[in-house]
Coordinates of C-alpha atoms in Angstrom, one line a residue:
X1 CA -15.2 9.5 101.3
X2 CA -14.3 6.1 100.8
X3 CA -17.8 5.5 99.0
X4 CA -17.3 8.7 97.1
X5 CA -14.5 7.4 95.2
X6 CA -16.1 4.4 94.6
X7 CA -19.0 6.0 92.9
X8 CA -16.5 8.3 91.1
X9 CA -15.1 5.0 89.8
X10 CA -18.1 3.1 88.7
X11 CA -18.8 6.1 86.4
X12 CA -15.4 6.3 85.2
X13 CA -15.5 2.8 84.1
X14 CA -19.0 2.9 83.0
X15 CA -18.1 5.9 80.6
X16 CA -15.2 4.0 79.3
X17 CA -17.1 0.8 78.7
X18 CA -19.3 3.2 76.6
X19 CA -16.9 4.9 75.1
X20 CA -15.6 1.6 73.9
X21 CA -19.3 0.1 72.3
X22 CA -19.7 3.5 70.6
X23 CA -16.4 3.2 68.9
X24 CA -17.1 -0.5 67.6
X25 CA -20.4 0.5 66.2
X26 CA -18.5 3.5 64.4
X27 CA -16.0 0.8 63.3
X28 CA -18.9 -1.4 62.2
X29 CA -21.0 1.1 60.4
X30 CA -17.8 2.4 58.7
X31 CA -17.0 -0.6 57.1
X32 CA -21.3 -1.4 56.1
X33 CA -20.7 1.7 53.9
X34 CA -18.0 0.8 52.6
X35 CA -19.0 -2.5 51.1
X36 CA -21.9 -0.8 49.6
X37 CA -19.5 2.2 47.8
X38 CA -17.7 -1.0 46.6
X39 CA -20.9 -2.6 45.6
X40 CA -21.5 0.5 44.1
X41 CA -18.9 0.4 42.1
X42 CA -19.1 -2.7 40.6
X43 CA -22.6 -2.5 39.9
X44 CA -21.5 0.8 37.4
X45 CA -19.7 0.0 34.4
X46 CA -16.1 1.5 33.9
X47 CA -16.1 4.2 31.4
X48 CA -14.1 3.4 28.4
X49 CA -13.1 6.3 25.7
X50 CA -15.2 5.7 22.6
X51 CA -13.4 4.3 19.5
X52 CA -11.3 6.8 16.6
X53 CA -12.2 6.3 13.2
X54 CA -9.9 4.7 11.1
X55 CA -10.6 6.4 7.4
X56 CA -7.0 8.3 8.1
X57 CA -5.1 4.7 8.3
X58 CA -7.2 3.5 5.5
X59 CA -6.3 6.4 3.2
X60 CA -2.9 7.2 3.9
X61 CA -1.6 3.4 3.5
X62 CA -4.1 2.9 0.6
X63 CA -5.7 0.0 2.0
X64 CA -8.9 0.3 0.4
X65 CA -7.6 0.5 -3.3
X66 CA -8.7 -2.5 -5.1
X67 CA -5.7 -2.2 -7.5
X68 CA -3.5 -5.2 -7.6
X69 CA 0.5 -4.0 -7.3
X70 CA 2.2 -3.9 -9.7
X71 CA 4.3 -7.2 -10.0
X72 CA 7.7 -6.8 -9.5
X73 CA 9.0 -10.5 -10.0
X74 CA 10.9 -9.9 -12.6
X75 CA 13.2 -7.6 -10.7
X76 CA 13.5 -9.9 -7.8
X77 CA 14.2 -12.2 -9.8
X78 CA 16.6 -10.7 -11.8
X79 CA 18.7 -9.1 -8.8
X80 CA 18.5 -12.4 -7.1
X81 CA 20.9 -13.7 -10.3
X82 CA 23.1 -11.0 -10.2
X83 CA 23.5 -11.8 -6.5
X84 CA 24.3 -15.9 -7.1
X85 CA 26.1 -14.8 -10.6
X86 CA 28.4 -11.4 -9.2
X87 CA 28.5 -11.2 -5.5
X88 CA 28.0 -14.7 -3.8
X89 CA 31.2 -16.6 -5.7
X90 CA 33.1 -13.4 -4.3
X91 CA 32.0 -14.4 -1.1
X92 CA 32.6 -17.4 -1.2
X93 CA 36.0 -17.2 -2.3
X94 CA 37.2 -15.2 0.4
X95 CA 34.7 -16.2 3.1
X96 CA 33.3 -13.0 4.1
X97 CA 30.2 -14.5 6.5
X98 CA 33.1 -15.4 9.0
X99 CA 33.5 -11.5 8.7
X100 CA 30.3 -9.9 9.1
X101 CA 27.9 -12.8 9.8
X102 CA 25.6 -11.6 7.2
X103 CA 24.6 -13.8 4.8
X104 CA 22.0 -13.0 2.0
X105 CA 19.5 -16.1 1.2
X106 CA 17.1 -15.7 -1.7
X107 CA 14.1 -15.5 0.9
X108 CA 15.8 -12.0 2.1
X109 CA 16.3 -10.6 -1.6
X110 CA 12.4 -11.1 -2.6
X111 CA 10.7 -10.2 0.8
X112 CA 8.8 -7.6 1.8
X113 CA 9.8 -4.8 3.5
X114 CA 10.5 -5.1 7.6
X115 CA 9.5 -2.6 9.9
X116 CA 10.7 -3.5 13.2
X117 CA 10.0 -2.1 16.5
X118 CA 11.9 -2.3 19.5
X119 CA 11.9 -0.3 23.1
X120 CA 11.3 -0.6 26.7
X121 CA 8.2 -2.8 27.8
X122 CA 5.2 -1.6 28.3
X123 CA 5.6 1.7 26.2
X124 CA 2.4 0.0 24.1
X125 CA 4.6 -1.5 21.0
X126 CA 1.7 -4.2 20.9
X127 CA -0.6 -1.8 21.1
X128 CA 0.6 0.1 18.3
X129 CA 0.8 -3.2 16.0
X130 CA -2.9 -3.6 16.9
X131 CA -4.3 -0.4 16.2
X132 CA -2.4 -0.5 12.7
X133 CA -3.5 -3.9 11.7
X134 CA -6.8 -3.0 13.7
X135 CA -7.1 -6.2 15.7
X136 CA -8.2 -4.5 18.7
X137 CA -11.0 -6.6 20.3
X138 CA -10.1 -9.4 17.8
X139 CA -9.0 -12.7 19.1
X140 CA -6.0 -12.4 17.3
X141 CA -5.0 -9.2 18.7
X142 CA -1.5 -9.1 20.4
X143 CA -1.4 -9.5 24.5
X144 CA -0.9 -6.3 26.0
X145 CA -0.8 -4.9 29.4
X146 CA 1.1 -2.8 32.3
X147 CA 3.2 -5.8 33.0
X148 CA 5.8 -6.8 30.7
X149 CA 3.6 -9.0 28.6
X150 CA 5.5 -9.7 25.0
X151 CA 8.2 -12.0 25.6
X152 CA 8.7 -13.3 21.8
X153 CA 10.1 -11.8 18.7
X154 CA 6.7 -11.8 17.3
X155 CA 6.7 -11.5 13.5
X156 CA 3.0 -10.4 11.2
X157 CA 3.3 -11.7 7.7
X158 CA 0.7 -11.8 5.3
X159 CA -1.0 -15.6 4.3
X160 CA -4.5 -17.1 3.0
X161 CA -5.6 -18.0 6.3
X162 CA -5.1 -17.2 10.2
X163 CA -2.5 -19.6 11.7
X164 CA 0.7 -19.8 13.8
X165 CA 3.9 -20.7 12.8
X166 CA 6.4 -22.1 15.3
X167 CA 9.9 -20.9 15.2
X168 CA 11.6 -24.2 14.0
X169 CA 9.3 -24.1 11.2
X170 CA 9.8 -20.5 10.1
X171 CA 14.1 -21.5 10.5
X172 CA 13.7 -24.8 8.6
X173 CA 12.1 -23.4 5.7
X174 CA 14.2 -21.8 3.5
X175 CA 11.5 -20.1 0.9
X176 CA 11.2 -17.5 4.4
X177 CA 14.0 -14.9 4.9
X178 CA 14.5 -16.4 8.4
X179 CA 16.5 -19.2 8.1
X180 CA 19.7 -17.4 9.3
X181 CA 18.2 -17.1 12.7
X182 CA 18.5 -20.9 13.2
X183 CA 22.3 -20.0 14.4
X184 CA 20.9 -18.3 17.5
X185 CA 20.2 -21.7 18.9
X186 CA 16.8 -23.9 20.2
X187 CA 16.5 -21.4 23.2
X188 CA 15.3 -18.3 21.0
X189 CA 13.8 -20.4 18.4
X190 CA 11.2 -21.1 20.8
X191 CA 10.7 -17.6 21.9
X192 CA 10.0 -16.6 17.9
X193 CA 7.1 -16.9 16.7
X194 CA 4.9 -16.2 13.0
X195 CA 1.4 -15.2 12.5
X196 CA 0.0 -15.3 9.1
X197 CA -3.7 -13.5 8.1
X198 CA -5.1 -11.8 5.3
X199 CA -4.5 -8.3 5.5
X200 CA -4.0 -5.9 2.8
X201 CA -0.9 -4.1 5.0
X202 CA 0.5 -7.4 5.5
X203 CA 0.6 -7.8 1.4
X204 CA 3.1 -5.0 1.4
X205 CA 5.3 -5.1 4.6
X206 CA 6.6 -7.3 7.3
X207 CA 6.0 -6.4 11.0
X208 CA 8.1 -7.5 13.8
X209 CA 7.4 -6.9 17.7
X210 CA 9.9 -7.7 19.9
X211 CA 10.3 -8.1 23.8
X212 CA 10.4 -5.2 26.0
X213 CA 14.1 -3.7 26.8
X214 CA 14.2 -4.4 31.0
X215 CA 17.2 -2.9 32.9
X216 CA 17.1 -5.3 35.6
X217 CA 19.8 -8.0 35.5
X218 CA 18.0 -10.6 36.6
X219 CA 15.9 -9.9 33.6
X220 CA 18.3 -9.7 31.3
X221 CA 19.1 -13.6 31.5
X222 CA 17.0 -14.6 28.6
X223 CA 18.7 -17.9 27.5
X224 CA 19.7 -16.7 24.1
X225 CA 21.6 -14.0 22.9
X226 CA 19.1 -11.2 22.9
X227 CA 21.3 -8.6 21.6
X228 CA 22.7 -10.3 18.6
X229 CA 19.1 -11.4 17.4
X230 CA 18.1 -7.5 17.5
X231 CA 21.2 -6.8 14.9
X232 CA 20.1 -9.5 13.0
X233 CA 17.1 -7.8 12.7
X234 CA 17.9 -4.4 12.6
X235 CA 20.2 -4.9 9.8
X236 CA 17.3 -6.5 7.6
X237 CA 14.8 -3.5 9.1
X238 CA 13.4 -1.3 6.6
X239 CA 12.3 1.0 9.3
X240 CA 12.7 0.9 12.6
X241 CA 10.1 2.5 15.8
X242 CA 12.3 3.3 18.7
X243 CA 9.4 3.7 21.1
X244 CA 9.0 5.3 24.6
X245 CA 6.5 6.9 26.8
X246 CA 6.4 9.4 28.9
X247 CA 7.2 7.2 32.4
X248 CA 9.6 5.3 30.3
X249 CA 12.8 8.1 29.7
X250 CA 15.6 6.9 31.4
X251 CA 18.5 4.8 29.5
X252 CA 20.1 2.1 31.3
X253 CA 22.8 -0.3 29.9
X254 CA 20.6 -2.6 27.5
X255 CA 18.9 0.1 25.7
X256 CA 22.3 2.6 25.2
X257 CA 23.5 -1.2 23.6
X258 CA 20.3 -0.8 21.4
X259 CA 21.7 2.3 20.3
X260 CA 25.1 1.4 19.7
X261 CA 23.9 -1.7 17.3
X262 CA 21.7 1.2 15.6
X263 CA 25.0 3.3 14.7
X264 CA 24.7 3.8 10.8
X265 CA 21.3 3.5 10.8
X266 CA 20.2 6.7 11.6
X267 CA 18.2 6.9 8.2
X268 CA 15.9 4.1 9.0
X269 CA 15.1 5.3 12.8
X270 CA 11.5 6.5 14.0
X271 CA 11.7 7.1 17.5
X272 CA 7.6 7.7 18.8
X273 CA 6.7 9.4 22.2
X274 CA 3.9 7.4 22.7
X275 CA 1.1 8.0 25.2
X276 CA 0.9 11.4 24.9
X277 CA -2.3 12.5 26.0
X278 CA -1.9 11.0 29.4
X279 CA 0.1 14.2 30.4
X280 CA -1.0 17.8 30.2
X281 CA 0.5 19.9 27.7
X282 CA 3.4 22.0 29.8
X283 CA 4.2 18.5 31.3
X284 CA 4.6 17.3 27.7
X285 CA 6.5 20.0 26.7
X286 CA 9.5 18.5 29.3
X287 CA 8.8 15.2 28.9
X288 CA 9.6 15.7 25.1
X289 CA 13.2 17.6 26.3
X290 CA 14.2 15.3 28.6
X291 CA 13.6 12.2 26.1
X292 CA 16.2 14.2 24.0
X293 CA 18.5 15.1 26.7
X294 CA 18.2 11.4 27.4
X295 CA 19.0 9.9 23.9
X296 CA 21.9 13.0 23.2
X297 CA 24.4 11.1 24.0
X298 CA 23.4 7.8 22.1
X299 CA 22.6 9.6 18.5
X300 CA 25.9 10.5 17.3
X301 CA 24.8 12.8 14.2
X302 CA 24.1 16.3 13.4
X303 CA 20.4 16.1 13.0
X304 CA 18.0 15.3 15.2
X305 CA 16.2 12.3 14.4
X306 CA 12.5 12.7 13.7
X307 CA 10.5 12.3 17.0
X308 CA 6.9 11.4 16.3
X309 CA 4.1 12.5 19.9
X310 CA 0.9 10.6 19.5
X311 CA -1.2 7.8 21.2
X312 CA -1.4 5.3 19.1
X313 CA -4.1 3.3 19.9
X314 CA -7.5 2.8 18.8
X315 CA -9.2 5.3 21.4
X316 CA -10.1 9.0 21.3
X317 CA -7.5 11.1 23.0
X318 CA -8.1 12.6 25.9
X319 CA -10.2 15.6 26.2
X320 CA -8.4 18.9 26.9
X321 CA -5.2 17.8 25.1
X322 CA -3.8 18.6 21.5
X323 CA -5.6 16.7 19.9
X324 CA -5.0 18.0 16.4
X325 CA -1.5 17.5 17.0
X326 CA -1.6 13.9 17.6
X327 CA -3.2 13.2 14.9
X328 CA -1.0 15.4 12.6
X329 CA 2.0 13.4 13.9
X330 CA -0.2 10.0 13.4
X331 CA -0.6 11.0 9.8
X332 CA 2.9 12.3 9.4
X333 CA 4.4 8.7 10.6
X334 CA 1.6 6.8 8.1
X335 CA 2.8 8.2 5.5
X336 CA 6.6 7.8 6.0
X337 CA 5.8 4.0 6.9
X338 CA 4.4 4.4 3.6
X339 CA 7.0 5.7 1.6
X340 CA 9.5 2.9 3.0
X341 CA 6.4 0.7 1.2
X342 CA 6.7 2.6 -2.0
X343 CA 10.0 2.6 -2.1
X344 CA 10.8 -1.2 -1.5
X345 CA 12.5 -2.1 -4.9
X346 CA 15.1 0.9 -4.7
X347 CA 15.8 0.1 -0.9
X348 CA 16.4 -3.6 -1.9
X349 CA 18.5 -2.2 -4.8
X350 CA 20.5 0.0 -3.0
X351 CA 20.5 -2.7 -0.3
X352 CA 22.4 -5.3 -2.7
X353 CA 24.4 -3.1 -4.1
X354 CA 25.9 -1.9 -0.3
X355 CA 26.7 -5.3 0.2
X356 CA 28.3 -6.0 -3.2
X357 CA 30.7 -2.5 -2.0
X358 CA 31.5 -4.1 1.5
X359 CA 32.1 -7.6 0.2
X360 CA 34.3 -6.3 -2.7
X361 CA 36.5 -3.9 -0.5
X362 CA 37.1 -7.1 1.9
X363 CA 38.1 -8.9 -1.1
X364 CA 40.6 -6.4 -1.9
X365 CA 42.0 -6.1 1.7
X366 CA 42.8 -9.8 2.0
X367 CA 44.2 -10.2 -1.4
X368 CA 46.3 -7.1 -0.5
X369 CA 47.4 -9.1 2.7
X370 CA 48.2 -11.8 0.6
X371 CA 50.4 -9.6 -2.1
X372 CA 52.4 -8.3 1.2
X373 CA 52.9 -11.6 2.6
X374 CA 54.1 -13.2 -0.2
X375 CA 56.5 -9.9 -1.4
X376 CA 58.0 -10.3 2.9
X377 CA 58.1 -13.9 3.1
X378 CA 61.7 -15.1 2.5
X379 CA 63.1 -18.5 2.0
X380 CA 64.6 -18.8 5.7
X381 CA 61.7 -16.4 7.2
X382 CA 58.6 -18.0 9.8
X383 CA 55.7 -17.6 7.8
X384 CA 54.1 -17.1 11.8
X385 CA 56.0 -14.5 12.1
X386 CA 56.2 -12.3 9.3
X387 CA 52.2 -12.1 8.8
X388 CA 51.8 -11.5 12.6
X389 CA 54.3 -7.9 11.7
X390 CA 51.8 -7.5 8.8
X391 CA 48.9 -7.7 11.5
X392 CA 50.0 -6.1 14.3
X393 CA 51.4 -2.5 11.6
X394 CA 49.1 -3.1 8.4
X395 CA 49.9 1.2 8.2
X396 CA 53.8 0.2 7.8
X397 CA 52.6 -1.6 4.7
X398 CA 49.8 0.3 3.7
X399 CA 47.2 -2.5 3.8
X400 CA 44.2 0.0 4.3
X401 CA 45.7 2.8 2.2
X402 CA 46.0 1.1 -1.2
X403 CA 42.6 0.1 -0.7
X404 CA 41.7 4.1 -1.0
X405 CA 43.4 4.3 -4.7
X406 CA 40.3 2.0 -5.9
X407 CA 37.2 3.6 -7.2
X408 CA 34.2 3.5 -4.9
X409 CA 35.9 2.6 -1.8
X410 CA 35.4 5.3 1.4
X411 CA 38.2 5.3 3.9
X412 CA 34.2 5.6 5.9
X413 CA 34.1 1.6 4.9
X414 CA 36.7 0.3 5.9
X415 CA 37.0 -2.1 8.3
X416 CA 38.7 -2.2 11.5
X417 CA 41.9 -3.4 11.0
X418 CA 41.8 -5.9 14.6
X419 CA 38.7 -7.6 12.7
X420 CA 41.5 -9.2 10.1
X421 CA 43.3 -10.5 13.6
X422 CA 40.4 -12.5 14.4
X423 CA 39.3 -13.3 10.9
X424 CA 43.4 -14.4 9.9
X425 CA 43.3 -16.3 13.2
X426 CA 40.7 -18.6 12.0
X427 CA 41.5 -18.7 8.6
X428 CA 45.1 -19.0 7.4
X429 CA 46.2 -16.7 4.6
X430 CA 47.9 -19.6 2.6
X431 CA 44.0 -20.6 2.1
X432 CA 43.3 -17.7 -0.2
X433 CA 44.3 -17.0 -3.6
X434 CA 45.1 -13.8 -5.5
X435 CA 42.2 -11.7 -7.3
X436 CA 44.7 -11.6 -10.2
X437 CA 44.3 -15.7 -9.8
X438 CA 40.1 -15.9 -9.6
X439 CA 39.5 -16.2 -13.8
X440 CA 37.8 -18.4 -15.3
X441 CA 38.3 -19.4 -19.2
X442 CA 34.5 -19.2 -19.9
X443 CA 33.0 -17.0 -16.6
X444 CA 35.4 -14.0 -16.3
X445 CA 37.2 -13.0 -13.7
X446 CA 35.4 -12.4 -9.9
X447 CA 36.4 -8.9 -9.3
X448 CA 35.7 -7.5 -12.7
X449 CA 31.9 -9.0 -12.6
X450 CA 31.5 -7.5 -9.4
X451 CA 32.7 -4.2 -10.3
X452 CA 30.6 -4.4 -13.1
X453 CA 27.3 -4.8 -11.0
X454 CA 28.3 -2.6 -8.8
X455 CA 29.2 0.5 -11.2
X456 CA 26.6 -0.6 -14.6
X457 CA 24.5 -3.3 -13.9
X458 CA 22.7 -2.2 -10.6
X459 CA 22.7 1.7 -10.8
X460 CA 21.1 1.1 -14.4
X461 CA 18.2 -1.0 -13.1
X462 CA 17.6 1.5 -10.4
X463 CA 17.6 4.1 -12.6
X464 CA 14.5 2.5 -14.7
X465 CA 12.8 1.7 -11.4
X466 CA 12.8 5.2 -10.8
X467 CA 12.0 6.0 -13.6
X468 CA 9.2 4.0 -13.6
X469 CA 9.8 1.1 -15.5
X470 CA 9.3 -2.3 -15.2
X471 CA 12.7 -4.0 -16.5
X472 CA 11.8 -7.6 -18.2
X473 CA 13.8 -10.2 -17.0
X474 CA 14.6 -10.8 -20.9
X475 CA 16.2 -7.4 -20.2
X476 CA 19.6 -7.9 -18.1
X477 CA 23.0 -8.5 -19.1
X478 CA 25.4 -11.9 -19.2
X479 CA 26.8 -11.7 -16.1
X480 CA 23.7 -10.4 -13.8
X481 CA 21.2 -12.9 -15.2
X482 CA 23.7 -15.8 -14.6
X483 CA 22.6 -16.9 -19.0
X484 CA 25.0 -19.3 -20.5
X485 CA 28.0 -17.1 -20.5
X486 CA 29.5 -16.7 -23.9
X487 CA 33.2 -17.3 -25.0
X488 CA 35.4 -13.9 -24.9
X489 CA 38.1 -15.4 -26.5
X490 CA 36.5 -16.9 -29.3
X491 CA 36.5 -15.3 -32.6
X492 CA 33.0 -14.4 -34.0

């Protein structure tokens, strides 16, 4: 028995032993084929979707017409008088860049339009500014990738030759309509950055990409102020691509702040679904309602704003997708990138003539805290005192609502009345003077040039600009093209 269970045990162990060599050799042969799937794989090259023509790009932005545009120097030139004649003494006067932080340099009156686009990373903004300017598989092309890759306010502009321009440079030189970004410190001058090459979209418009929106906080440490450089630029943007994609829906805390510093320029928005043919169509179909039910809350107006679903880069969509569709919606954004282009002289117009509005009303408000002041102020009163009452109430002394009786002025642009606390608090009222006081013997009074832009001079040259005309700069009155202005008090 005993010698049984030994035999019975020598088998057992012999089995296991087996058991044990056939499981390496599995293990071994396993991982042979494996290398040689790999091998495989690498021998065989990784299909790539063939390339989209580009005739519709071509043809819709006119990029092919030999033409020359028509020169528009003149106007520039004349509405960049009527800016230094009308609207900048006004400024000037009553200091309204410490209000708004906007000032308008000469550069920003004769550039090119902007379009600007902003949005989470990785939705393929690059890649969008590549297939327009088609530098795909150029050295020149934008990086791009899954990873956030643009970490710059990159900015396109047109030149003679391919180069880089530095930050500093583009700030120091004031011909460019970016010295005003030189405020936003050495940090984020070093993250901007300029490329100039011939290209015949480039002659027209100005293209900006900026850094991916990232909702983690670590992130969000840039070492500048990220969110006032994206007003300064949305406020000079022509047009501005909102851009997401379909992974890409949810609105955290920097973006719904990219929405707030968009409020009032609902006009100029283009939000694009981008990526679209990376989803079947009943997919599509909800990731389109849940990017609105996502950005409901953000877009405080009655429209919708126009949503344009494409794939924007230089690659056939994917089969079985709608592929007439996309390219529909591609054509339909060309062309209202486009009009912006076409309409560049009336936007700037209108443009100047907004700001003329605001800086006039502010010049009203202040001299109407001044009038106030000076009717409550007392022998024995604290000055301190009495215009901190006129702060804290200006309704008991109807600051904001004489401003209404003046023509052209909406209750819609009026400012906030705790902006004058700040603005008061660095400047001291006693520091201003009356309109009524702001004449001059031979150059007029301030407000009545800048009314006069504002309800004659500019409205008339945008009405020949839309009309089709081509004002001379022999063409403009005294006061917009700053001539020698001419004595009203003596007799002819």
């Amino acid at each position: 028995l005993l010698l049984t269970d030994r035999l019975l045990l020598t088998v057992k162990m012999k089995g296991l032993v087996s058991f044990s060599i056939f499981l390496s050799l599995l293990v071994f042969v396993i991982a042979d084929e494996g290398d040689e799937v790999e091998a495989e794989a690498e021998e065989q090259p990784q299909l790539q979707l063939p390339y989209r023509d580009r005739y519709h790009i071509d043809k819709t932005l006119r990029l092919n017409e030999k033409t020359p545009s028509d020169d528009y120097s003149g106007v520039l030139q004349r509405l960049r008088k009527i800016y230094h004649n009308a609207i900048k003494p006004m400024e000037q006067a009553y200091k309204y860049n410490e209000l708004r932080q906007h000032e308008i340099t000469d550069g920003e009156i004769v550039s090119k339009p902007m379009v600007l686009f902003l949005g989470p990373w990785s939705v393929g903004k690059s890649t969008m500014v590549n297939y327009l300017l088609g530098l795909d598989e150029s050295i020149y092309q934008l990086y791009t990738g899954a990873e956030p890759t643009t970490s710059e306010f990159t900015v396109l502009m047109h030149g003679s030759k391919i180069r880089t321009v530095e930050g500093i440079v583009m700030a120091a030189d004031s011909t460019r309509s970016f010295s005003p970004l030189e405020k936003f410190g050495q940090n984020f001058l070093e993250k901007l950055v300029g490329i100039e090459f011939p290209h015949k979209l480039l002659e027209r418009v100005t293209i900006v990409d900026t850094p991916g929106i990232i909702e983690n906080r670590k992130q969000q440490e840039r070492g500048y102020p990220f969110n006032d450089v994206c007003q300064w630029f949305i406020d000079r943007a022509d047009l501005i691509f909102v851009v997401f994609d379909p992974t890409k829906l949810d609105v955290g805390l920097e973006l719904e702040m990219l929405f707030r510093q968009l409020k009032g320029r609902e006009s100029q928005i283009r939000i694009i679904l981008n990526k679209a043919d990376n989803v079947a169509t009943q997919e599509l179909m909800r990731v389109y309602g849940a990017l609105f039910w996502s950005l409901a809350p953000l877009i405080n107006v009655t429209e919708p704003p126009r949503v344009y679903v494409s794939s924007f880069w230089p690659y056939e969509y994917q089969p079985d997708t709608n592929q007439n569709l996309f390219l529909k919606e591609e054509v339909s954004l060309l062309e209202d990138l486009n009009q912006v282009i076409e309409n560049r002289l009336e936007n700037k117009i209108a443009f100047i003539r907004q700001h003329a509005i605001r800086v006039r009303i502010h010049a009203l408000l202040v001299d109407r805290y001044l009038q106030t002041f000076k009717e409550k102020m007392t022998f024995f009163g604290d000055p301190e005192l009495v215009f901190n009452e006129i702060l804290d109430e200006p309704d008991k002394f109807y600051i904001f609502k004489s401003i209404l009786a003046k023509t052209n002025v909406s209750k819609f642009d009026l400012p906030n009345p705790n902006v004058y606390k700040d603005f008061f608090g660095i400047n001291s009222i006693n520091t201003f003077k009356l309109l009524s006081a702001q004449c001059s013997y031979m150059g007029g009074c301030l407000l009545e040039k800048i009314e006069r832009i504002i309800t004659h001079e500019l409205p008339t040259l945008l009405g020949a600009i839309s009309a089709g005309k081509n004002p001379s700069l022999s063409s403009c009155d005294i006061t917009g093209c700053g001539e020698t202005p001419k004595n009203r008090y003596r007799k002819p």
